[in-house]
Amino acid sequence: RDAMPAPQWRRRVAYVPAEPGWWADRVGAHFDDWDGAGPLVERLGLPVDCRHWPVARLSTGERQRLAVVRALLTEPRVLLLDEPTSGLDADAAGWVETLLRERFETGAAALWVTHDMAQAGRVARRGLAVDHGVVSEVAR
């Protein structure tokens, strides 16, 4: 991060927090390119007209899925994912995993934090565990 200017870093790295931030009342105001977002939104099980919804209407899982879309639209080289599917049912988590795997196949990388060991097994090529502040590699 220190080796490049901040704007260049922000174009290369996207962060999806466990509880994404929302700064406007309507969903669409959080996206610069809704035409680009629409197909991804639909792939993650939301209707494209959610663009007009008030953010207050969104469930935790809907907010998480939209935050993933928002991050992917910047076409980052690296994704920092903090529990991006923790509020999702199995189907919605699967949609997110599939979409992210496709990005990984095209060269993107991720640091994905999860408490779901089954998910880690599905999405990770390398695993690290933190136990009482000690980081260790998980055998794959």
C-alpha atoms as one frame of an Amber mdcrd trajectory, in Angstrom:
protein
   0.000   0.000   0.000   2.790   2.421   0.798   4.460   1.755  -2.555   1.766
   3.504  -4.597  -0.467   6.579  -4.432  -3.771   6.089  -2.576  -6.010   6.549
  -5.667  -4.097   3.805  -7.478  -4.438   1.517  -4.434  -8.195   2.134  -4.287
  -8.541   1.153  -7.956  -6.752  -2.148  -7.306  -8.149  -3.173  -3.914 -11.800
  -3.305  -2.848 -13.031  -3.889   0.684 -16.382  -5.499   1.487 -17.047  -5.103
   5.214 -19.291  -7.414   7.205 -21.656  -4.478   7.655 -21.406  -2.354   4.517
 -21.871   1.391   4.710 -24.714   3.222   3.011 -24.648   7.007   2.652 -27.746
   7.782   0.569 -31.421   6.946   1.026 -31.873   4.941  -2.204 -29.958   1.894
  -3.397 -29.183   3.289  -6.854 -27.391   6.315  -5.433 -24.619   3.980  -4.256
 -23.694   2.900  -7.789 -22.002   4.961 -10.488 -22.995   2.466 -13.196 -26.358
   0.833 -12.605 -26.374  -0.604 -16.130 -23.245  -2.539 -15.208 -24.600  -3.427
 -11.772 -27.977  -4.724 -12.958 -26.831  -8.102 -14.329 -24.744  -8.780 -11.209
 -27.623  -7.747  -8.953 -29.913 -10.199 -10.733 -27.307 -12.992 -10.524 -27.290
 -12.504  -6.773 -31.059 -12.999  -6.576 -32.259  -9.407  -6.367 -34.578  -7.688
  -8.815 -32.969  -5.030 -10.981 -35.636  -2.554  -9.823 -34.170  -2.668  -6.301
 -32.265   0.350  -7.553 -35.291   2.426  -6.521 -35.692   0.855  -3.077 -34.922
   2.789   0.076 -31.816   1.408   1.769 -33.842   1.087   4.977 -35.942  -1.601
   3.244 -32.932  -3.879   2.678 -32.285  -6.923   4.821 -28.769  -7.607   6.075
 -28.275 -10.195   3.335 -29.492  -7.849   0.604 -27.068  -5.203   1.834 -24.227
  -7.731   1.773 -25.016  -8.867  -1.770 -25.251  -5.284  -3.010 -21.937  -4.446
  -1.325 -20.300  -7.321  -3.227 -21.719  -5.951  -6.481 -20.517  -2.452  -5.616
 -16.995  -3.779  -5.035 -16.928  -5.905  -8.196 -17.901  -2.973 -10.403 -14.525
  -1.364  -9.745 -12.883  -4.508 -11.207 -10.325  -4.744  -8.418  -7.299  -7.010
  -8.571  -7.725  -7.832  -4.879 -10.865  -8.171  -2.762 -10.766  -7.890   1.023
 -13.890  -9.766   2.130 -15.015  -9.695   5.764 -17.766 -12.289   6.225 -19.449
 -11.346   2.909 -22.048 -14.132   3.198 -22.683 -14.266   6.944 -26.243 -12.947
   6.602 -27.177 -15.129   3.638 -29.034 -18.388   3.269 -27.287 -21.285   1.505
 -28.647 -20.409  -1.953 -27.632 -16.742  -1.790 -24.214 -17.639  -0.343 -23.756
 -20.034  -3.270 -24.566 -17.283  -5.774 -21.963 -15.012  -4.172 -19.360 -17.789
  -4.085 -19.955 -18.591  -7.761 -19.690 -14.963  -8.836 -16.489 -14.463  -6.851
 -14.947 -17.719  -8.136 -15.489 -16.441 -11.678 -13.512 -13.310 -10.775 -10.735
 -15.432  -9.302 -10.548 -17.414 -12.551  -9.865 -14.167 -14.417  -6.978 -13.205
 -12.153  -8.524 -11.489  -9.142  -7.413 -12.530  -5.667  -9.080 -12.289  -2.278
  -8.416 -12.333   1.390 -11.709 -13.822   2.618 -12.522 -13.897   6.320 -15.136
 -16.488   7.290 -16.169 -18.527  10.301 -17.752 -21.108   7.974 -15.133 -23.818
   7.553 -17.183 -25.574   4.852 -17.216 -22.345   2.857 -13.478 -21.911   3.364
 -13.014 -25.395   1.942 -15.077 -24.496  -1.126 -13.488 -21.149  -1.956  -9.929
 -21.151  -0.631  -6.739 -22.386  -2.213  -4.886 -21.626   0.999  -6.265 -21.378
   4.512  -5.087 -19.599   7.610  -6.633 -19.899  11.047  -6.410 -17.455  13.925
  -6.620 -18.958  17.393  -6.048 -16.730  20.419  -4.108 -14.291  18.267  -1.859
 -16.939  16.704  -2.014 -17.387  12.918  -1.325 -20.824  11.480  -1.742 -22.437
   8.103  -4.602 -24.908   7.711  -3.758 -28.125   5.887  -5.649 -28.408   2.592
